[in-house]
Amino acid sequence: MNERPHVAVVGATGAVGIEMIKTLEKREFPVGKLTLLASARSVGKTLKFRGQDITVKELTKNSFSGIDIALFSAGGSISKEFAPIAAQAGCVVVDNSSAFRMDEKVPLVIPEINAADVKLHKGIIANPNCTTAITLMALYPLHKALGCKRIFASSYQAVSGTGAKAIEELRRQVDQLVHGQKVTKEVYPHQIAFNVLPHVDSFLATGYTKEEMKMENEGRKIMHHPNFRASVTCVRVPVYRAHSVAVSAEFEKLVTVEAALAVLKEAPGLDVVDNPAKAEYPLPLYQSDQYNCAVGRLRKDCALDNGLCFWVSGDQLLKGAALNAVQIAEELLNEQTVPDLAGVSKTQQSCAV
Ligand SMILES: NC(=O)c1ccc[n+]([C@@H]2O[C@H](COP(=O)([O-])OP(=O)(O)OC[C@H]3O[C@@H](n4cnc5c(N)ncnc54)[C@H](OP(=O)(O)O)[C@@H]3O)[C@@H](O)[C@H]2O)c1
């Protein structure tokens, strides 16, 4: 890999793409050249990178010649069509969509958990689902220490998780309601302002949604834990940015709040905010724009043996998307990657990807 790679952001004008550009700059990723790609609608728009205006170009099959790393965030169908073309052109793709996450030839990576899997790529690396990523930032360290059998969880997902149009929909509906006007809706099937929708992604025959099943499926692959089980209800809430998840987790080993806190305080990319007496717990408002996720409300689960309840919040545009993608790109440049596979058997490592 070129030490100062030519990087492309595909979907550069979207909610995630904009954060990718900011994250590359903030983390001083050694970008040699930056190419910004989006649909024909955005051609000619400019976006700032390191103080310079970069003009957005249209994504085409010929966009990838000379590009070393392409960060994709333009939706699943664009990824399915263009990621293989980019990989074929010799570029490494980090894909934010769900298109390749469960493909056994494609590593699915959260660098704090399975950075070593990056090395197994064959041109495409997948970024996990945002709710799964935020949950695993707290769950994986506990799993490593105590062996997680299963979780029951409910998510509280921000509208920016649906993209730029959904942010605009919440703004517009709040404005309409404040001014006594009729509410109009384009993105969600119901009004999202001053409401909550127990509906994220499309429904499956089981009654769960696709989003809800990502926790179990992607969690198994990322944690190298083929027996992990997760029953999840995903809920869209009128929050602009940062997802939260209420988790009840059951462990193999005896769990105490003190032991769990000790583990979580050492976990990379995670802050512990847990002082209920002072009303201190993670809040999506304060997690917005933060790289770290935060965990709190730790307590023994009164309905599970060896169970622990916790609440985790994180900026899904960052740890659930742009930051994680840039961290993966950093791993690509880092030849000294030290695998964090403590507690994971050789068999689990090899069957995971
Ligand atoms: N939002 C999140 O929190 C989040 C988290 C994790 C993963 N993701 C995933 O990231 C992807 C993007 O999400 P987003 O929230 O950023 O969506 P978004 O705000 O709607 O942005 C979509 C981007 O894709 C581009 N695009 C659309 N059609 C295109 C085409 N035919 N050719 C080239 N570019 C095209 C758009 O360009 P124009 O502006 O030109 O239309 C825009 O830049 C999705 O796969 C999503 O599942 C999102």
mmCIF file of C-alpha atoms and ligand atoms in Angstrom:
data_model
loop_
_atom_site.group_PDB
_atom_site.id
_atom_site.type_symbol
_atom_site.label_atom_id
_atom_site.label_comp_id
_atom_site.label_asym_id
_atom_site.label_seq_id
_atom_site.Cartn_x
_atom_site.Cartn_y
_atom_site.Cartn_z
ATOM 1 C CA MET A 1 0.000 0.000 0.000
ATOM 2 C CA ASN A 2 1.166 3.478 -0.973
ATOM 3 C CA GLU A 3 2.269 5.379 2.179
ATOM 4 C CA ARG A 4 0.346 8.450 1.003
ATOM 5 C CA PRO A 5 -2.597 6.772 -0.680
ATOM 6 C CA HIS A 6 -4.977 8.246 -3.214
ATOM 7 C CA VAL A 7 -8.318 7.973 -1.382
ATOM 8 C CA ALA A 8 -11.807 8.139 -2.894
ATOM 9 C CA VAL A 9 -14.993 8.794 -0.934
ATOM 10 C CA VAL A 10 -17.990 7.311 -2.775
ATOM 11 C CA GLY A 11 -21.184 9.009 -1.553
ATOM 12 C CA ALA A 12 -19.154 12.048 -0.498
ATOM 13 C CA THR A 13 -22.197 14.366 -0.295
ATOM 14 C CA GLY A 14 -24.181 12.105 2.062
ATOM 15 C CA ALA A 15 -24.497 12.112 5.859
ATOM 16 C CA VAL A 16 -21.709 9.506 6.212
ATOM 17 C CA GLY A 17 -19.559 10.783 3.317
ATOM 18 C CA ILE A 18 -19.279 14.268 4.821
ATOM 19 C CA GLU A 19 -18.146 12.724 8.129
ATOM 20 C CA MET A 20 -15.614 10.566 6.282
ATOM 21 C CA ILE A 21 -13.977 13.652 4.776
ATOM 22 C CA LYS A 22 -13.894 15.368 8.192
ATOM 23 C CA THR A 23 -12.527 12.244 9.892
ATOM 24 C CA LEU A 24 -9.736 11.779 7.319
ATOM 25 C CA GLU A 25 -8.697 15.374 8.008
ATOM 26 C CA LYS A 26 -9.086 15.320 11.807
ATOM 27 C CA ARG A 27 -7.145 12.069 12.225
ATOM 28 C CA GLU A 28 -4.461 13.327 9.834
ATOM 29 C CA PHE A 29 -4.813 10.285 7.626
ATOM 30 C CA PRO A 30 -1.894 10.601 5.174
ATOM 31 C CA VAL A 31 -4.078 11.244 2.120
ATOM 32 C CA GLY A 32 -1.896 11.812 -0.971
ATOM 33 C CA LYS A 33 -4.894 12.814 -3.094
ATOM 34 C CA LEU A 34 -8.638 12.868 -2.365
ATOM 35 C CA THR A 35 -11.292 12.133 -5.002
ATOM 36 C CA LEU A 36 -14.924 12.814 -4.125
ATOM 37 C CA LEU A 37 -17.621 10.831 -5.959
ATOM 38 C CA ALA A 38 -21.418 10.990 -5.846
ATOM 39 C CA SER A 39 -24.364 10.866 -8.255
ATOM 40 C CA ALA A 40 -24.770 13.042 -11.357
ATOM 41 C CA ARG A 41 -26.952 15.347 -9.180
ATOM 42 C CA SER A 42 -23.882 16.502 -7.235
ATOM 43 C CA VAL A 43 -21.401 17.022 -10.052
ATOM 44 C CA GLY A 44 -19.673 20.382 -9.657
ATOM 45 C CA LYS A 45 -20.495 20.819 -5.948
ATOM 46 C CA THR A 46 -17.416 21.503 -3.824
ATOM 47 C CA LEU A 47 -16.519 20.165 -0.390
ATOM 48 C CA LYS A 48 -13.636 21.358 1.801
ATOM 49 C CA PHE A 49 -10.680 19.142 2.717
ATOM 50 C CA ARG A 50 -7.617 20.603 4.508
ATOM 51 C CA GLY A 51 -8.854 24.095 3.617
ATOM 52 C CA GLN A 52 -9.141 23.390 -0.109
ATOM 53 C CA ASP A 53 -12.275 23.081 -2.242
ATOM 54 C CA ILE A 54 -12.540 19.688 -3.928
ATOM 55 C CA THR A 55 -15.036 19.308 -6.759
ATOM 56 C CA VAL A 56 -17.376 16.323 -6.630
ATOM 57 C CA LYS A 57 -17.295 14.041 -9.679
ATOM 58 C CA GLU A 58 -19.842 11.549 -10.933
ATOM 59 C CA LEU A 59 -19.258 7.909 -9.956
ATOM 60 C CA THR A 60 -18.656 5.808 -13.058
ATOM 61 C CA LYS A 61 -17.048 2.453 -13.854
ATOM 62 C CA ASN A 62 -13.838 4.331 -14.747
ATOM 63 C CA SER A 63 -13.609 6.253 -11.464
ATOM 64 C CA PHE A 64 -11.119 3.925 -9.736
ATOM 65 C CA SER A 65 -7.999 3.950 -11.876
ATOM 66 C CA GLY A 66 -5.039 5.025 -9.682
ATOM 67 C CA ILE A 67 -7.082 5.024 -6.463
ATOM 68 C CA ASP A 68 -5.599 3.035 -3.543
ATOM 69 C CA ILE A 69 -8.450 3.099 -1.003
ATOM 70 C CA ALA A 70 -12.168 3.759 -1.655
ATOM 71 C CA LEU A 71 -14.489 4.461 1.266
ATOM 72 C CA PHE A 72 -18.010 3.580 0.032
ATOM 73 C CA SER A 73 -21.181 5.063 1.571
ATOM 74 C CA ALA A 74 -23.685 5.406 -1.266
ATOM 75 C CA GLY A 75 -26.083 2.559 -0.398
ATOM 76 C CA GLY A 76 -26.142 -1.194 -0.961
ATOM 77 C CA SER A 77 -27.018 -1.264 -4.663
ATOM 78 C CA ILE A 78 -24.171 1.140 -5.545
ATOM 79 C CA SER A 79 -21.757 -0.964 -3.464
ATOM 80 C CA LYS A 80 -22.904 -4.191 -5.123
ATOM 81 C CA GLU A 81 -22.338 -2.697 -8.568
ATOM 82 C CA PHE A 82 -19.172 -0.631 -8.049
ATOM 83 C CA ALA A 83 -17.176 -2.217 -5.168
ATOM 84 C CA PRO A 84 -16.138 -5.267 -7.260
ATOM 85 C CA ILE A 85 -15.172 -2.921 -10.134
ATOM 86 C CA ALA A 86 -13.039 -0.854 -7.728
ATOM 87 C CA ALA A 87 -11.406 -3.974 -6.248
ATOM 88 C CA GLN A 88 -10.724 -5.259 -9.761
ATOM 89 C CA ALA A 89 -8.953 -1.952 -10.514
ATOM 90 C CA GLY A 90 -6.567 -2.667 -7.604
ATOM 91 C CA CYS A 91 -8.182 -0.464 -5.016
ATOM 92 C CA VAL A 92 -9.100 -1.631 -1.484
ATOM 93 C CA VAL A 93 -12.758 -0.910 -0.732
ATOM 94 C CA VAL A 94 -14.057 -0.202 2.782
ATOM 95 C CA ASP A 95 -17.814 -0.560 2.396
ATOM 96 C CA ASN A 96 -20.400 0.949 4.740
ATOM 97 C CA SER A 97 -23.444 -0.764 3.284
ATOM 98 C CA SER A 98 -24.804 -4.176 4.243
ATOM 99 C CA ALA A 99 -24.020 -5.573 0.758
ATOM 100 C CA PHE A 100 -20.952 -7.667 1.676
ATOM 101 C CA ARG A 101 -21.028 -7.906 5.481
ATOM 102 C CA MET A 102 -22.045 -11.557 5.639
ATOM 103 C CA ASP A 103 -19.994 -12.629 2.589
ATOM 104 C CA GLU A 104 -17.507 -15.170 3.945
ATOM 105 C CA LYS A 105 -14.730 -13.836 1.700
ATOM 106 C CA VAL A 106 -15.152 -10.310 3.113
ATOM 107 C CA PRO A 107 -13.790 -9.400 6.568
ATOM 108 C CA LEU A 108 -16.252 -7.481 8.768
ATOM 109 C CA VAL A 109 -14.194 -5.350 11.114
ATOM 110 C CA ILE A 110 -14.339 -3.212 14.232
ATOM 111 C CA PRO A 111 -10.641 -2.438 14.757
ATOM 112 C CA GLU A 112 -10.888 -2.468 18.582
ATOM 113 C CA ILE A 113 -12.236 -6.052 18.325
ATOM 114 C CA ASN A 114 -10.885 -7.883 15.268
ATOM 115 C CA ALA A 115 -8.314 -5.629 13.602
ATOM 116 C CA ALA A 116 -6.293 -8.663 12.489
ATOM 117 C CA ASP A 117 -9.121 -9.717 10.135
ATOM 118 C CA VAL A 118 -8.290 -6.718 7.909
ATOM 119 C CA LYS A 119 -5.298 -8.687 6.618
ATOM 120 C CA LEU A 120 -7.596 -11.389 5.217
ATOM 121 C CA HIS A 121 -9.230 -9.066 2.700
ATOM 122 C CA LYS A 122 -9.399 -9.796 -1.019
ATOM 123 C CA GLY A 123 -10.158 -6.230 -2.084
ATOM 124 C CA ILE A 124 -13.283 -5.505 -0.018
ATOM 125 C CA ILE A 125 -13.622 -4.968 3.757
ATOM 126 C CA ALA A 126 -17.034 -4.381 5.320
ATOM 127 C CA ASN A 127 -17.944 -1.885 8.019
ATOM 128 C CA PRO A 128 -20.574 -3.196 10.448
ATOM 129 C CA ASN A 129 -24.121 -2.038 11.023
ATOM 130 C CA CYS A 130 -24.101 1.088 13.193
ATOM 131 C CA THR A 131 -26.269 -0.243 16.070
ATOM 132 C CA THR A 132 -24.245 -3.458 16.164
ATOM 133 C CA ALA A 133 -20.942 -1.544 16.238
ATOM 134 C CA ILE A 134 -22.014 0.681 19.134
ATOM 135 C CA THR A 135 -23.362 -2.265 21.143
ATOM 136 C CA LEU A 136 -20.249 -4.400 20.593
ATOM 137 C CA MET A 137 -17.939 -1.615 21.793
ATOM 138 C CA ALA A 138 -19.292 -2.353 25.298
ATOM 139 C CA LEU A 139 -20.364 -5.974 24.882
ATOM 140 C CA TYR A 140 -17.147 -7.426 23.426
ATOM 141 C CA PRO A 141 -14.862 -6.541 26.378
ATOM 142 C CA LEU A 142 -17.454 -8.100 28.698
ATOM 143 C CA HIS A 143 -17.683 -11.157 26.435
ATOM 144 C CA LYS A 144 -13.894 -11.564 26.498
ATOM 145 C CA ALA A 145 -13.892 -11.494 30.299
ATOM 146 C CA LEU A 146 -17.115 -13.319 31.105
ATOM 147 C CA GLY A 147 -18.304 -15.215 27.991
ATOM 148 C CA CYS A 148 -21.545 -13.739 26.633
ATOM 149 C CA LYS A 149 -24.284 -16.301 25.898
ATOM 150 C CA ARG A 150 -27.031 -14.022 24.635
ATOM 151 C CA ILE A 151 -28.493 -10.534 24.800
ATOM 152 C CA PHE A 152 -31.924 -8.936 24.764
ATOM 153 C CA ALA A 153 -31.768 -5.358 23.524
ATOM 154 C CA SER A 154 -33.781 -2.343 22.364
ATOM 155 C CA SER A 155 -32.257 0.408 20.260
ATOM 156 C CA TYR A 156 -33.043 4.128 20.187
ATOM 157 C CA GLN A 157 -31.814 5.121 16.722
ATOM 158 C CA ALA A 158 -31.248 8.677 15.505
ATOM 159 C CA VAL A 159 -32.729 9.900 12.226
ATOM 160 C CA SER A 160 -29.284 10.609 10.714
ATOM 161 C CA GLY A 161 -28.949 6.809 10.576
ATOM 162 C CA THR A 162 -31.345 7.000 7.617
ATOM 163 C CA GLY A 163 -29.254 9.673 5.858
ATOM 164 C CA ALA A 164 -29.416 13.342 4.967
ATOM 165 C CA LYS A 165 -33.082 13.271 3.827
ATOM 166 C CA ALA A 166 -34.238 11.946 7.220
ATOM 167 C CA ILE A 167 -32.425 14.733 9.113
ATOM 168 C CA GLU A 168 -34.300 17.176 6.889
ATOM 169 C CA GLU A 169 -37.605 15.334 7.530
ATOM 170 C CA LEU A 170 -37.322 15.695 11.331
ATOM 171 C CA ARG A 171 -36.349 19.406 11.012
ATOM 172 C CA ARG A 172 -39.257 20.074 8.660
ATOM 173 C CA GLN A 173 -41.831 18.229 10.795
ATOM 174 C CA VAL A 174 -40.746 20.029 14.001
ATOM 175 C CA ASP A 175 -41.046 23.343 12.154
ATOM 176 C CA GLN A 176 -44.470 22.401 10.742
ATOM 177 C CA LEU A 177 -45.776 21.416 14.193
ATOM 178 C CA VAL A 178 -44.398 24.538 15.889
ATOM 179 C CA HIS A 179 -46.168 26.656 13.248
ATOM 180 C CA GLY A 180 -49.455 24.708 13.463
ATOM 181 C CA GLN A 181 -49.097 23.361 9.915
ATOM 182 C CA LYS A 182 -49.994 19.934 8.527
ATOM 183 C CA VAL A 183 -47.129 17.461 8.891
ATOM 184 C CA THR A 184 -45.755 16.047 5.629
ATOM 185 C CA LYS A 185 -43.756 12.803 5.428
ATOM 186 C CA GLU A 186 -41.435 11.446 2.739
ATOM 187 C CA VAL A 187 -38.872 9.202 4.430
ATOM 188 C CA TYR A 188 -40.636 7.370 7.280
ATOM 189 C CA PRO A 189 -44.093 5.724 7.099
ATOM 190 C CA HIS A 190 -45.259 7.822 10.093
ATOM 191 C CA GLN A 191 -44.522 11.209 11.643
ATOM 192 C CA ILE A 192 -41.144 10.966 13.419
ATOM 193 C CA ALA A 193 -41.281 14.337 15.233
ATOM 194 C CA PHE A 194 -42.528 13.804 18.834
ATOM 195 C CA ASN A 195 -43.041 10.107 18.084
ATOM 196 C CA VAL A 196 -41.098 6.807 18.159
ATOM 197 C CA LEU A 197 -41.302 4.142 15.443
ATOM 198 C CA PRO A 198 -40.684 0.467 16.326
ATOM 199 C CA HIS A 199 -39.619 -0.076 12.735
ATOM 200 C CA VAL A 200 -36.078 0.146 11.334
ATOM 201 C CA ASP A 201 -35.418 -1.518 7.952
ATOM 202 C CA SER A 202 -37.797 -4.015 6.334
ATOM 203 C CA PHE A 203 -39.727 -6.800 8.075
ATOM 204 C CA LEU A 204 -38.810 -10.484 7.726
ATOM 205 C CA ALA A 205 -41.204 -13.449 7.838
ATOM 206 C CA THR A 206 -40.212 -14.046 11.498
ATOM 207 C CA GLY A 207 -41.576 -10.632 12.514
ATOM 208 C CA TYR A 208 -38.093 -9.258 13.254
ATOM 209 C CA THR A 209 -36.677 -6.581 10.938
ATOM 210 C CA LYS A 210 -33.462 -6.992 8.915
ATOM 211 C CA GLU A 211 -31.828 -4.366 11.146
ATOM 212 C CA GLU A 212 -32.718 -6.364 14.273
ATOM 213 C CA MET A 213 -31.080 -9.550 12.959
ATOM 214 C CA LYS A 214 -27.822 -7.747 12.112
ATOM 215 C CA MET A 215 -26.884 -7.768 15.815
ATOM 216 C CA GLU A 216 -26.813 -11.578 15.992
ATOM 217 C CA ASN A 217 -25.415 -12.242 12.512
ATOM 218 C CA GLU A 218 -22.760 -9.522 12.438
ATOM 219 C CA GLY A 219 -22.023 -9.948 16.170
ATOM 220 C CA ARG A 220 -21.149 -13.635 15.603
ATOM 221 C CA LYS A 221 -18.771 -12.782 12.766
ATOM 222 C CA ILE A 222 -17.032 -9.810 14.429
ATOM 223 C CA MET A 223 -16.633 -11.431 17.872
ATOM 224 C CA HIS A 224 -15.697 -14.826 16.356
ATOM 225 C CA HIS A 225 -18.525 -16.190 18.505
ATOM 226 C CA PRO A 226 -20.697 -18.521 16.378
ATOM 227 C CA ASN A 227 -23.121 -19.295 19.252
ATOM 228 C CA PHE A 228 -23.926 -15.673 20.156
ATOM 229 C CA ARG A 229 -27.674 -14.999 20.272
ATOM 230 C CA ALA A 230 -29.447 -11.651 20.193
ATOM 231 C CA SER A 231 -33.128 -10.747 20.379
ATOM 232 C CA VAL A 232 -33.428 -7.084 19.438
ATOM 233 C CA THR A 233 -36.172 -4.493 18.910
ATOM 234 C CA CYS A 234 -34.953 -1.535 16.844
ATOM 235 C CA VAL A 235 -36.721 1.778 17.384
ATOM 236 C CA ARG A 236 -36.330 5.059 15.495
ATOM 237 C CA VAL A 237 -36.487 8.082 17.812
ATOM 238 C CA PRO A 238 -36.638 11.838 17.089
ATOM 239 C CA VAL A 239 -32.953 12.374 17.892
ATOM 240 C CA TYR A 240 -30.770 13.939 15.212
ATOM 241 C CA ARG A 241 -27.542 12.128 15.899
ATOM 242 C CA ALA A 242 -26.122 9.212 17.997
ATOM 243 C CA HIS A 243 -27.794 5.873 18.663
ATOM 244 C CA SER A 244 -28.392 4.352 22.106
ATOM 245 C CA VAL A 245 -29.024 0.724 23.023
ATOM 246 C CA ALA A 246 -30.460 -0.771 26.234
ATOM 247 C CA VAL A 247 -28.899 -4.220 26.657
ATOM 248 C CA SER A 248 -29.558 -7.170 28.984
ATOM 249 C CA ALA A 249 -26.684 -9.623 28.576
ATOM 250 C CA GLU A 250 -26.349 -13.137 30.001
ATOM 251 C CA PHE A 251 -22.862 -14.519 30.683
ATOM 252 C CA GLU A 252 -21.246 -17.929 31.257
ATOM 253 C CA LYS A 253 -19.289 -16.700 34.283
ATOM 254 C CA LEU A 254 -20.550 -15.114 37.473
ATOM 255 C CA VAL A 255 -20.938 -11.383 36.851
ATOM 256 C CA THR A 256 -20.709 -8.518 39.326
ATOM 257 C CA VAL A 257 -21.167 -4.833 38.578
ATOM 258 C CA GLU A 258 -17.713 -4.109 40.058
ATOM 259 C CA ALA A 259 -15.979 -6.667 37.803
ATOM 260 C CA ALA A 260 -17.881 -5.429 34.751
ATOM 261 C CA LEU A 261 -16.975 -1.804 35.521
ATOM 262 C CA ALA A 262 -13.306 -2.740 35.884
ATOM 263 C CA VAL A 263 -13.393 -4.392 32.436
ATOM 264 C CA LEU A 264 -15.264 -1.521 30.749
ATOM 265 C CA LYS A 265 -12.944 1.160 32.190
ATOM 266 C CA GLU A 266 -10.045 -0.502 30.339
ATOM 267 C CA ALA A 267 -11.911 -0.977 27.037
ATOM 268 C CA PRO A 268 -10.546 0.969 24.038
ATOM 269 C CA GLY A 269 -12.848 3.516 22.402
ATOM 270 C CA LEU A 270 -15.267 3.459 25.348
ATOM 271 C CA ASP A 271 -15.970 5.839 28.254
ATOM 272 C CA VAL A 272 -17.796 4.815 31.406
ATOM 273 C CA VAL A 273 -20.398 7.410 32.451
ATOM 274 C CA ASP A 274 -22.217 5.819 35.357
ATOM 275 C CA ASN A 275 -23.210 7.932 38.316
ATOM 276 C CA PRO A 276 -26.999 7.657 38.564
ATOM 277 C CA ALA A 277 -27.085 9.539 41.896
ATOM 278 C CA LYS A 278 -25.909 12.628 39.983
ATOM 279 C CA ALA A 279 -28.072 11.823 36.924
ATOM 280 C CA GLU A 280 -24.915 10.967 34.977
ATOM 281 C CA TYR A 281 -25.320 8.399 32.213
ATOM 282 C CA PRO A 282 -24.572 8.351 28.476
ATOM 283 C CA LEU A 283 -26.800 10.654 26.421
ATOM 284 C CA PRO A 284 -26.974 10.763 22.621
ATOM 285 C CA LEU A 285 -26.845 14.567 22.737
ATOM 286 C CA TYR A 286 -23.412 14.468 24.383
ATOM 287 C CA GLN A 287 -22.138 11.527 22.307
ATOM 288 C CA SER A 288 -22.733 13.424 19.047
ATOM 289 C CA ASP A 289 -19.447 14.271 17.344
ATOM 290 C CA GLN A 290 -17.485 12.067 19.777
ATOM 291 C CA TYR A 291 -15.198 9.265 18.629
ATOM 292 C CA ASN A 292 -15.694 7.211 21.809
ATOM 293 C CA CYS A 293 -18.923 5.437 22.723
ATOM 294 C CA ALA A 294 -20.113 5.640 26.336
ATOM 295 C CA VAL A 295 -21.638 3.033 28.653
ATOM 296 C CA GLY A 296 -23.557 3.427 31.910
ATOM 297 C CA ARG A 297 -26.623 2.368 33.946
ATOM 298 C CA LEU A 298 -24.772 -0.845 34.864
ATOM 299 C CA ARG A 299 -26.779 -3.152 37.119
ATOM 300 C CA LYS A 300 -27.304 -6.851 37.754
ATOM 301 C CA ASP A 301 -30.184 -8.059 35.598
ATOM 302 C CA CYS A 302 -32.896 -9.172 38.039
ATOM 303 C CA ALA A 303 -34.545 -11.511 35.507
ATOM 304 C CA LEU A 304 -31.437 -13.379 34.251
ATOM 305 C CA ASP A 305 -28.903 -15.622 35.995
ATOM 306 C CA ASN A 306 -25.450 -14.046 35.522
ATOM 307 C CA GLY A 307 -27.079 -11.146 33.754
ATOM 308 C CA LEU A 308 -26.006 -7.534 33.429
ATOM 309 C CA CYS A 309 -28.024 -4.565 32.141
ATOM 310 C CA PHE A 310 -26.313 -1.583 30.570
ATOM 311 C CA TRP A 311 -27.003 1.405 28.329
ATOM 312 C CA VAL A 312 -24.573 2.340 25.571
ATOM 313 C CA SER A 313 -24.631 5.437 23.325
ATOM 314 C CA GLY A 314 -22.413 6.361 20.398
ATOM 315 C CA ASP A 315 -22.297 8.574 17.340
ATOM 316 C CA GLN A 316 -23.442 6.207 14.600
ATOM 317 C CA LEU A 317 -22.149 8.538 11.860
ATOM 318 C CA LEU A 318 -18.685 8.155 13.433
ATOM 319 C CA LYS A 319 -18.127 4.846 15.274
ATOM 320 C CA GLY A 320 -21.036 3.304 13.363
ATOM 321 C CA ALA A 321 -19.713 4.462 9.988
ATOM 322 C CA ALA A 322 -17.074 7.104 9.090
ATOM 323 C CA LEU A 323 -14.670 6.709 12.021
ATOM 324 C CA ASN A 324 -14.714 2.915 11.849
ATOM 325 C CA ALA A 325 -14.059 3.071 8.082
ATOM 326 C CA VAL A 326 -11.093 5.422 8.532
ATOM 327 C CA GLN A 327 -9.763 3.227 11.363
ATOM 328 C CA ILE A 328 -9.896 0.269 8.951
ATOM 329 C CA ALA A 329 -7.989 2.347 6.382
ATOM 330 C CA GLU A 330 -5.421 3.107 9.112
ATOM 331 C CA GLU A 331 -5.068 -0.636 9.729
ATOM 332 C CA LEU A 332 -4.368 -1.098 6.016
ATOM 333 C CA LEU A 333 -1.428 1.269 6.338
ATOM 334 C CA ASN A 334 -0.259 -0.186 9.640
ATOM 335 C CA GLU A 335 1.957 -3.170 9.000
ATOM 336 C CA GLN A 336 2.537 -3.563 12.741
ATOM 337 C CA THR A 337 -1.096 -4.607 13.410
ATOM 338 C CA VAL A 338 -1.163 -6.609 16.634
ATOM 339 C CA PRO A 339 -4.121 -8.985 16.661
ATOM 340 C CA ASP A 340 -6.428 -8.596 19.647
ATOM 341 C CA LEU A 341 -7.545 -12.188 19.810
ATOM 342 C CA ALA A 342 -7.142 -12.931 23.515
ATOM 343 C CA GLY A 343 -9.745 -15.444 24.585
ATOM 344 C CA VAL A 344 -10.608 -16.466 21.031
ATOM 345 C CA SER A 345 -9.724 -20.014 20.011
ATOM 346 C CA LYS A 346 -7.828 -20.814 16.806
ATOM 347 C CA THR A 347 -10.902 -22.617 15.438
ATOM 348 C CA GLN A 348 -13.105 -19.582 16.047
ATOM 349 C CA GLN A 349 -10.534 -17.352 14.365
ATOM 350 C CA SER A 350 -10.352 -19.418 11.226
ATOM 351 C CA CYS A 351 -14.084 -20.070 10.809
ATOM 352 C CA ALA A 352 -15.068 -16.449 11.257
ATOM 353 C CA VAL A 353 -14.236 -14.958 7.908
HETATM 354 N N1 LIG B 1 -26.263 7.212 8.187
HETATM 355 C C1 LIG B 1 -25.680 6.348 9.009
HETATM 356 O O1 LIG B 1 -25.609 6.527 10.233
HETATM 357 C C2 LIG B 1 -25.057 5.098 8.442
HETATM 358 C C3 LIG B 1 -24.359 4.266 9.311
HETATM 359 C C4 LIG B 1 -23.764 3.116 8.829
HETATM 360 C C5 LIG B 1 -23.887 2.821 7.479
HETATM 361 N N2 LIG B 1 -24.575 3.663 6.652
HETATM 362 C C6 LIG B 1 -24.651 3.303 5.240
HETATM 363 O O2 LIG B 1 -23.945 4.268 4.474
HETATM 364 C C7 LIG B 1 -24.570 4.447 3.213
HETATM 365 C C8 LIG B 1 -24.893 5.928 3.012
HETATM 366 O O3 LIG B 1 -25.707 6.384 4.046
HETATM 367 P P1 LIG B 1 -25.985 7.949 4.308
HETATM 368 O O4 LIG B 1 -26.731 7.962 5.575
HETATM 369 O O5 LIG B 1 -24.760 8.761 4.160
HETATM 370 O O6 LIG B 1 -27.004 8.270 3.092
HETATM 371 P P2 LIG B 1 -27.317 9.684 2.377
HETATM 372 O O7 LIG B 1 -27.134 10.816 3.303
HETATM 373 O O8 LIG B 1 -28.636 9.488 1.729
HETATM 374 O O9 LIG B 1 -26.173 9.790 1.245
HETATM 375 C C9 LIG B 1 -26.162 8.955 0.121
HETATM 376 C C10 LIG B 1 -24.934 9.250 -0.728
HETATM 377 O O10 LIG B 1 -24.906 8.321 -1.817
HETATM 378 C C11 LIG B 1 -24.813 9.054 -3.039
HETATM 379 N N3 LIG B 1 -25.509 8.384 -4.130
HETATM 380 C C12 LIG B 1 -26.827 8.071 -4.213
HETATM 381 N N4 LIG B 1 -27.097 7.513 -5.420
HETATM 382 C C13 LIG B 1 -25.925 7.486 -6.101
HETATM 383 C C14 LIG B 1 -25.548 7.048 -7.396
HETATM 384 N N5 LIG B 1 -26.432 6.508 -8.235
HETATM 385 N N6 LIG B 1 -24.245 7.163 -7.768
HETATM 386 C C15 LIG B 1 -23.335 7.699 -6.922
HETATM 387 N N7 LIG B 1 -23.646 8.148 -5.677
HETATM 388 C C16 LIG B 1 -24.912 8.035 -5.272
HETATM 389 C C17 LIG B 1 -25.486 10.387 -2.743
HETATM 390 O O11 LIG B 1 -25.055 11.320 -3.707
HETATM 391 P P3 LIG B 1 -26.015 12.559 -4.142
HETATM 392 O O12 LIG B 1 -25.893 13.570 -3.054
HETATM 393 O O13 LIG B 1 -25.391 13.002 -5.428
HETATM 394 O O14 LIG B 1 -27.391 12.022 -4.303
HETATM 395 C C18 LIG B 1 -24.938 10.650 -1.335
HETATM 396 O O15 LIG B 1 -23.614 11.144 -1.424
HETATM 397 C C19 LIG B 1 -25.783 3.514 3.207
HETATM 398 O O16 LIG B 1 -25.390 2.297 2.636
HETATM 399 C C20 LIG B 1 -26.058 3.318 4.678
HETATM 400 O O17 LIG B 1 -26.716 2.082 4.939
HETATM 401 C C21 LIG B 1 -25.158 4.791 7.099
#
